[in-house]
Short mmCIF file of C-alpha atoms in Angstrom, two decimals:
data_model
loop_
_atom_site.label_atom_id
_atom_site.label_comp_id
_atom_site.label_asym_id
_atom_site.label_seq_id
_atom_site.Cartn_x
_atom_site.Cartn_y
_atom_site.Cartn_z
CA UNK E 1 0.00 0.00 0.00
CA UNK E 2 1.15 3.28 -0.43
CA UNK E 3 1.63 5.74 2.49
CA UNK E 4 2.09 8.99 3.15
CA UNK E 5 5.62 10.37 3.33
CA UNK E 6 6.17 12.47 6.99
CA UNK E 7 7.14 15.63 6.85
CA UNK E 8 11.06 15.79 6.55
CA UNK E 9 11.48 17.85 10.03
CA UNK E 10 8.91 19.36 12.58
CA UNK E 11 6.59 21.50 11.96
CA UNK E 12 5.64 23.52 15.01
CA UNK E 13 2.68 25.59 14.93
CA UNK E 14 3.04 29.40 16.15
CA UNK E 15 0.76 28.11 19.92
CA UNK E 16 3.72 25.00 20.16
CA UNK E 17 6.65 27.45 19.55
CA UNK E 18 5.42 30.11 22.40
CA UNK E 19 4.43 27.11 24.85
CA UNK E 20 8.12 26.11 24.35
CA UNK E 21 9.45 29.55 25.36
CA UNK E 22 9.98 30.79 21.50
CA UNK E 23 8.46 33.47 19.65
CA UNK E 24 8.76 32.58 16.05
CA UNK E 25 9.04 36.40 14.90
CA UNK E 26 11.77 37.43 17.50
CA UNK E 27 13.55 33.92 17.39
CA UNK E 28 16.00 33.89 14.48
CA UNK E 29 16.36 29.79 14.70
CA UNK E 30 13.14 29.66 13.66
CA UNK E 31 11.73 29.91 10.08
CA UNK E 32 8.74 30.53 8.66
CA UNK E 33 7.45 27.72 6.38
CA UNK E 34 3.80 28.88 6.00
CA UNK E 35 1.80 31.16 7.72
CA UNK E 36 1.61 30.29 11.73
CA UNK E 37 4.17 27.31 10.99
CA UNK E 38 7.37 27.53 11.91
CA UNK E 39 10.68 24.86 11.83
CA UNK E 40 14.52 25.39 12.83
CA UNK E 41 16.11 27.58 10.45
CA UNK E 42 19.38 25.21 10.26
CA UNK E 43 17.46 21.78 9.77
CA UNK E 44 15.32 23.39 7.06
CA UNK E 45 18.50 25.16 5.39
CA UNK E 46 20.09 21.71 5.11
CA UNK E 47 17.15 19.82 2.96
CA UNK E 48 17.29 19.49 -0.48
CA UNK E 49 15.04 21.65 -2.41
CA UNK E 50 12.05 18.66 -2.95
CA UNK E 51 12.12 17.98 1.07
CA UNK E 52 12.00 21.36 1.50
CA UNK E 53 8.46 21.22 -0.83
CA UNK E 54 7.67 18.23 1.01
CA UNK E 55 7.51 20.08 4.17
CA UNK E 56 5.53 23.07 2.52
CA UNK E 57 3.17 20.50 1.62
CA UNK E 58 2.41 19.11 5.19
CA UNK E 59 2.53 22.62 6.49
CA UNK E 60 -0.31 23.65 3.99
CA UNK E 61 -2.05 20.32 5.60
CA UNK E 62 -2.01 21.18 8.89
CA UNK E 63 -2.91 24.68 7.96
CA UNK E 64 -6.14 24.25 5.50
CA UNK E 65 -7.33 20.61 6.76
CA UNK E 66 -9.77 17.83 5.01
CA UNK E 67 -8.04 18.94 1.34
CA UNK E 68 -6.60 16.23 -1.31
CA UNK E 69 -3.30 17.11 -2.52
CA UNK E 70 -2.89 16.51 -6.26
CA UNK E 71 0.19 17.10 -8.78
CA UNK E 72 3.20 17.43 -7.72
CA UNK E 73 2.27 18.07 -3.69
CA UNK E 74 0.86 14.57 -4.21
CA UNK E 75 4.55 13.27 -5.73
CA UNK E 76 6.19 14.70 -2.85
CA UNK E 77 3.87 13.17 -0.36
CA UNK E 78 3.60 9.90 -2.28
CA UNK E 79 7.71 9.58 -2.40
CA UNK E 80 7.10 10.11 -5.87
CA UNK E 81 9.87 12.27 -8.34
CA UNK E 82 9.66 15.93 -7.46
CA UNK E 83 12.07 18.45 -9.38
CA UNK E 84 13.25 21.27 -7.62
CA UNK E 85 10.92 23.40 -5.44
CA UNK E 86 7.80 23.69 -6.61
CA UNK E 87 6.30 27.08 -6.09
CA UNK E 88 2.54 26.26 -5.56
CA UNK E 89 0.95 23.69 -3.35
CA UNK E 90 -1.61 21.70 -5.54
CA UNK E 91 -5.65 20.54 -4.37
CA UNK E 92 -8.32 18.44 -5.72
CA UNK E 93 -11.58 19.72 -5.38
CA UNK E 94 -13.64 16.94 -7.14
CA UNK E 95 -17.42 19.13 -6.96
CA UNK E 96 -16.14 23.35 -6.67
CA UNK E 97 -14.46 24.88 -9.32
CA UNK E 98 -10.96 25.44 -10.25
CA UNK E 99 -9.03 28.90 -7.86
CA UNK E 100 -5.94 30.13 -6.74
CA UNK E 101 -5.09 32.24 -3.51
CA UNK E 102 -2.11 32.59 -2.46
CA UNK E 103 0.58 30.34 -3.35
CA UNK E 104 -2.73 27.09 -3.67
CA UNK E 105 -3.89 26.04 -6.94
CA UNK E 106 -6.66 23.94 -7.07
CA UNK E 107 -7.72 21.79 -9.48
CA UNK E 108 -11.42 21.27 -10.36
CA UNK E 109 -12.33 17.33 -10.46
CA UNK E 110 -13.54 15.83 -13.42
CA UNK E 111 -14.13 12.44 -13.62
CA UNK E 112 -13.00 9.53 -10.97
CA UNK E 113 -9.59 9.99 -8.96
CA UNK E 114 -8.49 7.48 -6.65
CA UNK E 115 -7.47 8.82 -3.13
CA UNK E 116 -4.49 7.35 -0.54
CA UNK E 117 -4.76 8.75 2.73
CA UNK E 118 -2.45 8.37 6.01
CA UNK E 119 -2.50 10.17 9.07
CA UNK E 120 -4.83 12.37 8.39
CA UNK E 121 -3.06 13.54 4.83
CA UNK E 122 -5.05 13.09 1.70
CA UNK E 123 -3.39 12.44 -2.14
CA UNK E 124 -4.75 11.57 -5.36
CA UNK E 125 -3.20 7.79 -6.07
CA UNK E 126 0.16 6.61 -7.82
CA UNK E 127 -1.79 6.56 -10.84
CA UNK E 128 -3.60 9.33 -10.99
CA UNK E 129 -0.96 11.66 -9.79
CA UNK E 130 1.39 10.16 -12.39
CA UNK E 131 -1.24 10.76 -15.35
CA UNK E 132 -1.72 14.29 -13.68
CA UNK E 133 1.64 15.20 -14.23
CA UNK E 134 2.16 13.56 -17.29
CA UNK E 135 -0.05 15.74 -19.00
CA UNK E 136 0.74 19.01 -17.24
CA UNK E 137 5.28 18.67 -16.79
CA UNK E 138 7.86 18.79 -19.65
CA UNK E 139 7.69 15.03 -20.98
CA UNK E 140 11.04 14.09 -19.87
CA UNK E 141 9.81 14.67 -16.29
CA UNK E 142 6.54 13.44 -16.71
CA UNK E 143 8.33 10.22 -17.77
CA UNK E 144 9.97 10.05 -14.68
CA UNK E 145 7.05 10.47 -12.84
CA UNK E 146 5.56 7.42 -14.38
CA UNK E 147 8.86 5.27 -14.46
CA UNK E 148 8.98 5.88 -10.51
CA UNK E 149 5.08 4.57 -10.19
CA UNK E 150 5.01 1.62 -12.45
CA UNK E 151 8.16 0.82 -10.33
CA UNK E 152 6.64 1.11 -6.97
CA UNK E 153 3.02 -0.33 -8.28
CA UNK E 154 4.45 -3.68 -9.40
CA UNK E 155 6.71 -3.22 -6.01
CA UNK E 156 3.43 -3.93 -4.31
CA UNK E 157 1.95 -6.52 -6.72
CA UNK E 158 0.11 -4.19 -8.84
CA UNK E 159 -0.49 -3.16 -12.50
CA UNK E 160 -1.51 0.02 -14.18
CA UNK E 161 -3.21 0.90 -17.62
CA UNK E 162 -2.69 4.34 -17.96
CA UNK E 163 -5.04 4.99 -20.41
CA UNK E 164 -7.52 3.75 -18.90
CA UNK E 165 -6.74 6.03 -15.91
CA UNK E 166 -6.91 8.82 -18.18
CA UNK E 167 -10.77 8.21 -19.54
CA UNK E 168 -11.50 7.93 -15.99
CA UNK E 169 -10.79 11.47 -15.36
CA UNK E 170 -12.74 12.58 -18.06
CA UNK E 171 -10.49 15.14 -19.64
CA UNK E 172 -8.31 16.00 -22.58
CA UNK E 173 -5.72 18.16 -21.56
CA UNK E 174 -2.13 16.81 -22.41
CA UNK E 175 -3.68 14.26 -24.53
CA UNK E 176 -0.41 13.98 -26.90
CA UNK E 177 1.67 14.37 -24.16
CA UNK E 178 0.25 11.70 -21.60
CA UNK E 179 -0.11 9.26 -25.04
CA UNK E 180 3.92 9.53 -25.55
CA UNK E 181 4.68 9.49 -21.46
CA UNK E 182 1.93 6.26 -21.28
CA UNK E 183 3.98 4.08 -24.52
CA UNK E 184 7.75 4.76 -23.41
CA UNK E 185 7.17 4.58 -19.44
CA UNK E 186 8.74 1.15 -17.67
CA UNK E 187 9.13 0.18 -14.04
CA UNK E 188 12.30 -1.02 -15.14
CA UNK E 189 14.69 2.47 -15.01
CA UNK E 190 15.39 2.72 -11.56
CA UNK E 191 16.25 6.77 -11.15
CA UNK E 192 14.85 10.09 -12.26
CA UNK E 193 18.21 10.45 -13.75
CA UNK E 194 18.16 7.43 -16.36
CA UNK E 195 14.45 8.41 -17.17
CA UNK E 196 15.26 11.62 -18.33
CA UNK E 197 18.42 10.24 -20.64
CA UNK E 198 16.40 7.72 -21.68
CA UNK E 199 14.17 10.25 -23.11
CA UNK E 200 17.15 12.41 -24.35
CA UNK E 201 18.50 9.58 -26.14
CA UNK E 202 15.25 8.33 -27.95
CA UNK E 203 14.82 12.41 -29.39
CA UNK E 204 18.68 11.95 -30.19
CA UNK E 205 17.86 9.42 -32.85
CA UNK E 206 19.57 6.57 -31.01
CA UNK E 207 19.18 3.44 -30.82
CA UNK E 208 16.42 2.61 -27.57
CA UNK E 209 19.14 0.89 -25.21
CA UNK E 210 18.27 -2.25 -23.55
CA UNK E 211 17.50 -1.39 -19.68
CA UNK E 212 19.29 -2.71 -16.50
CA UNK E 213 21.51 -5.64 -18.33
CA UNK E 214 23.83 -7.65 -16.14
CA UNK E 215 27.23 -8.94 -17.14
CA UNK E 216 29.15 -11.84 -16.11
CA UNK E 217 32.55 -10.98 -16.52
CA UNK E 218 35.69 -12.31 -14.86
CA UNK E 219 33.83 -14.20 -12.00
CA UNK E 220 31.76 -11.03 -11.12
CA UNK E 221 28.34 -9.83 -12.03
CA UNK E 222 27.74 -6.40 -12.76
CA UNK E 223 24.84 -4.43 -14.18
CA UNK E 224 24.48 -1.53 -16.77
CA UNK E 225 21.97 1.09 -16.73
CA UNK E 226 22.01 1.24 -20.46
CA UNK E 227 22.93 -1.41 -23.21
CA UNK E 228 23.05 -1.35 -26.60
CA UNK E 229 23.75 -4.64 -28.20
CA UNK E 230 24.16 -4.09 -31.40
CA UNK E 231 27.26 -1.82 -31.19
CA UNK E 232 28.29 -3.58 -27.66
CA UNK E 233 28.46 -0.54 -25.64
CA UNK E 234 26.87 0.63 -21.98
CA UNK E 235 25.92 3.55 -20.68
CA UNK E 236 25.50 4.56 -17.12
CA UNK E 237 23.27 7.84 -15.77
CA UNK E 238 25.26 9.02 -12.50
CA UNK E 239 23.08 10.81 -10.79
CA UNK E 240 23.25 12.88 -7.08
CA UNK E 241 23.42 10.73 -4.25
CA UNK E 242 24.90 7.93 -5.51
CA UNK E 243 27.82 7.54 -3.27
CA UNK E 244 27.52 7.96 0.46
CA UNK E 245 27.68 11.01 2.64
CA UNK E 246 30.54 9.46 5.38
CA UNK E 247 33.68 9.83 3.67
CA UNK E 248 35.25 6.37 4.27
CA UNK E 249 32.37 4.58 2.90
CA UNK E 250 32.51 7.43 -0.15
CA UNK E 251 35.69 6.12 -1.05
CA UNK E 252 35.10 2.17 -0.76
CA UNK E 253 32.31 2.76 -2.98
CA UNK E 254 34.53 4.50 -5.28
CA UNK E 255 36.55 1.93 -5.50
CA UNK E 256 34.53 -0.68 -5.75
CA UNK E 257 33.24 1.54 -8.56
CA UNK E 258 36.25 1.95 -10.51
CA UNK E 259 37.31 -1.79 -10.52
CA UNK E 260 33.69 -2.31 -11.84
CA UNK E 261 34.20 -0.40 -14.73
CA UNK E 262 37.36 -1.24 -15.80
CA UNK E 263 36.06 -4.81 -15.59
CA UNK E 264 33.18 -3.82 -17.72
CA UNK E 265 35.34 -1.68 -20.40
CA UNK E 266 37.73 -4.79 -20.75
CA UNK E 267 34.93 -6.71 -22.09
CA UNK E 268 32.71 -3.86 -23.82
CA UNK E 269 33.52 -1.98 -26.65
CA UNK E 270 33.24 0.63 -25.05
CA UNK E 271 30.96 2.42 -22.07
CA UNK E 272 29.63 6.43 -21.97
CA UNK E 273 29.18 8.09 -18.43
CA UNK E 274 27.30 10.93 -17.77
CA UNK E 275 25.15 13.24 -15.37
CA UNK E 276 22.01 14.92 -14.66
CA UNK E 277 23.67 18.33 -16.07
CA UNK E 278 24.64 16.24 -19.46
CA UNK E 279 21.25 14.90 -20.19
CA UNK E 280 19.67 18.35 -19.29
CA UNK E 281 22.07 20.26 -21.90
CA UNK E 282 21.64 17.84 -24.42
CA UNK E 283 24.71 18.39 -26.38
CA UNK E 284 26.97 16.85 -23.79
CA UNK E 285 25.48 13.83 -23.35
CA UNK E 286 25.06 13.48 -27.30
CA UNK E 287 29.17 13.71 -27.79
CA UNK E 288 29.55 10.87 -24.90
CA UNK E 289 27.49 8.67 -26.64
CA UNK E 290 29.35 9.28 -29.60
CA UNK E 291 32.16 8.81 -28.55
CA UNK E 292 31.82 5.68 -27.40
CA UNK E 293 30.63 4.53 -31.11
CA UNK E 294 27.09 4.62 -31.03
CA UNK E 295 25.30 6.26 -34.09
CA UNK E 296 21.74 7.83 -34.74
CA UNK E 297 19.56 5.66 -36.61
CA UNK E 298 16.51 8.18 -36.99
CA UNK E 299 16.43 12.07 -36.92
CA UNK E 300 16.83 14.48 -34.51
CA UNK E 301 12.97 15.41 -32.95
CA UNK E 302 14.40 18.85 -32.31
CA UNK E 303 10.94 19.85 -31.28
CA UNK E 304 11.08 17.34 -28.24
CA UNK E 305 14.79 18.14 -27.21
CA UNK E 306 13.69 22.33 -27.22
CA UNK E 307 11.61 20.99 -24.18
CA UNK E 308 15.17 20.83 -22.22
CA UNK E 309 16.50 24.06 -22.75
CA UNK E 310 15.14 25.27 -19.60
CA UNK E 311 13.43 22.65 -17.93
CA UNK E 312 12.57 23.88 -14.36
CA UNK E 313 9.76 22.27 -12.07
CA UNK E 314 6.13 23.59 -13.18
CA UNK E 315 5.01 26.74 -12.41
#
């Protein structure tokens, strides 16, 4: 089943802070996160920018009560992709009509929209909220979305037809867009990161790479993000977090790293590496592949790569 993410630190309301000796607008540890909710200015300086959302999102819950969180405040709650910081905080409102005060959008219903609910937090569902944003984000992200909740749904023993969540919601917006998201998603990628290359790649004219491909070479078994067969060459998405935060371990993992791909190189033809920032700009991840000897076998669809030049989370 799929729960609720917790807020990523506590909230305290404005009554909590002053019963605990604090006034949140003469106390400079505390922040602001919405109006009469407050957290420590260091713990909330440290979060990424999507926990940081997150947090806006449960704030806005404790604040306005009984609401469903759709779009992307129902990725962040749902552990769902998130990119960036969002700047508005997202509702359902399946009967009233669609409105925005403030820094809340919300979204009119139409047609059927399956809820989760935890703790007193409402969301649309994995599928909904995936369909939701993959007719509202830049397709590369909306891919991502859906990757990340065909992933978790067969996780838990479940399948999806998207389209079929679609004509329940009884709407056309994004039509084209949640068509192309709906063919090419997979619960196979296993990061934002090689969703949005995968995409890259495909509007690069390459070759669609064969996904998550293990190796046995040299008495170990190692796996590829990216494989294409035909010219005998892997490609890996690095992406952030990937090593971990204690230094000592950040180095074994390194290591183990590096022996892994010189393994794999002595037995490919060759292998392309490359990073969020790459597959964002395009040309950079383009010359990597190329240099490792792959070649476009269809045309450029420049009109799906202009979607990258300046990608940023919905506004």
């Amino acid at each position: 089943m799929s729960l609720i993410h917790p807020s990523p630190l506590t909230l305290l309301t404005s009554r909590e802070s002053e019963a605990m000796g604090r006034r949140p607008s003469s106390d400079p540890s505390l922040i602001r996160v919405r109006h009469g909710i407050y957290a420590e200015r260091s713990e909330w300086r440290a979060l990424p920018p999507w926990h940081r959302y997150l947090a806006r999102v449960h704030a806005a819950a404790v604040k306005l009560g009984g609401v469903v969180f759709s779009h992307e405040s129902a990725a962040a709650l749902l552990g769902l992709p998130v990119f960036g910081e969002p700047q508005f905080i997202h509702l359902l409102d399946p009967v009233g009509h669609a409105r925005r005060f403030g820094d809340v959008i919300v979204h009119a219903g139409c047609g059927h929209r399956g809820i989760t609910a935890s703790a007193g937090v409402a969301a649309t569902s994995l599928a909904d909220t995936a369909v939701d944003l993959a007719r509202t984000l830049p397709p590369a992200y909306g891919l991502a979305v859906a990757d990340a909740a065909l992933r978790r749904l067969e996780s838990e023993g479940r399948a999806v037809d998207f389209d079929a969540v679609a004509d329940r919601q009884h709407t056309t917006r994004g039509k084209r867009r949640l068509a192309w998201v709906a063919e090419n998603a997979t619960p196979v990628a296993e990061s934002p990161g090689e969703s949005v290359s995968r995409a890259v790649i495909g509007w690069l004219g390459y070759e669609p790479p064969e996904l998550q491909v293990t190796f046995a070479f040299e008495g170990s078994v190692d796996r590829c993000d990216f494989f294409w067969r035909r010219w005998n060459v892997a490609g890996e998405s690095d992406g952030y977090g990937k090593y971990p935060t204690d230094p000592a371990l950040a180095r074994a993992a390194l290591l183990r790293e590096k022996k892994r791909e010189e393994r794999l190189r002595r037995s490919l033809s060759d292998m392309a590496r490359w990073d969020w920032d790459d597959a964002h700009l395009v040309e950079p991840l383009n010359q990597k592949l190329h240099a490792a000897g792959l070649r476009p076998v269809t045309r450029r669809n420049e009109a799906a790569l202009a979607t990258m030049w300046a990608l940023r989370p919905r506004r």
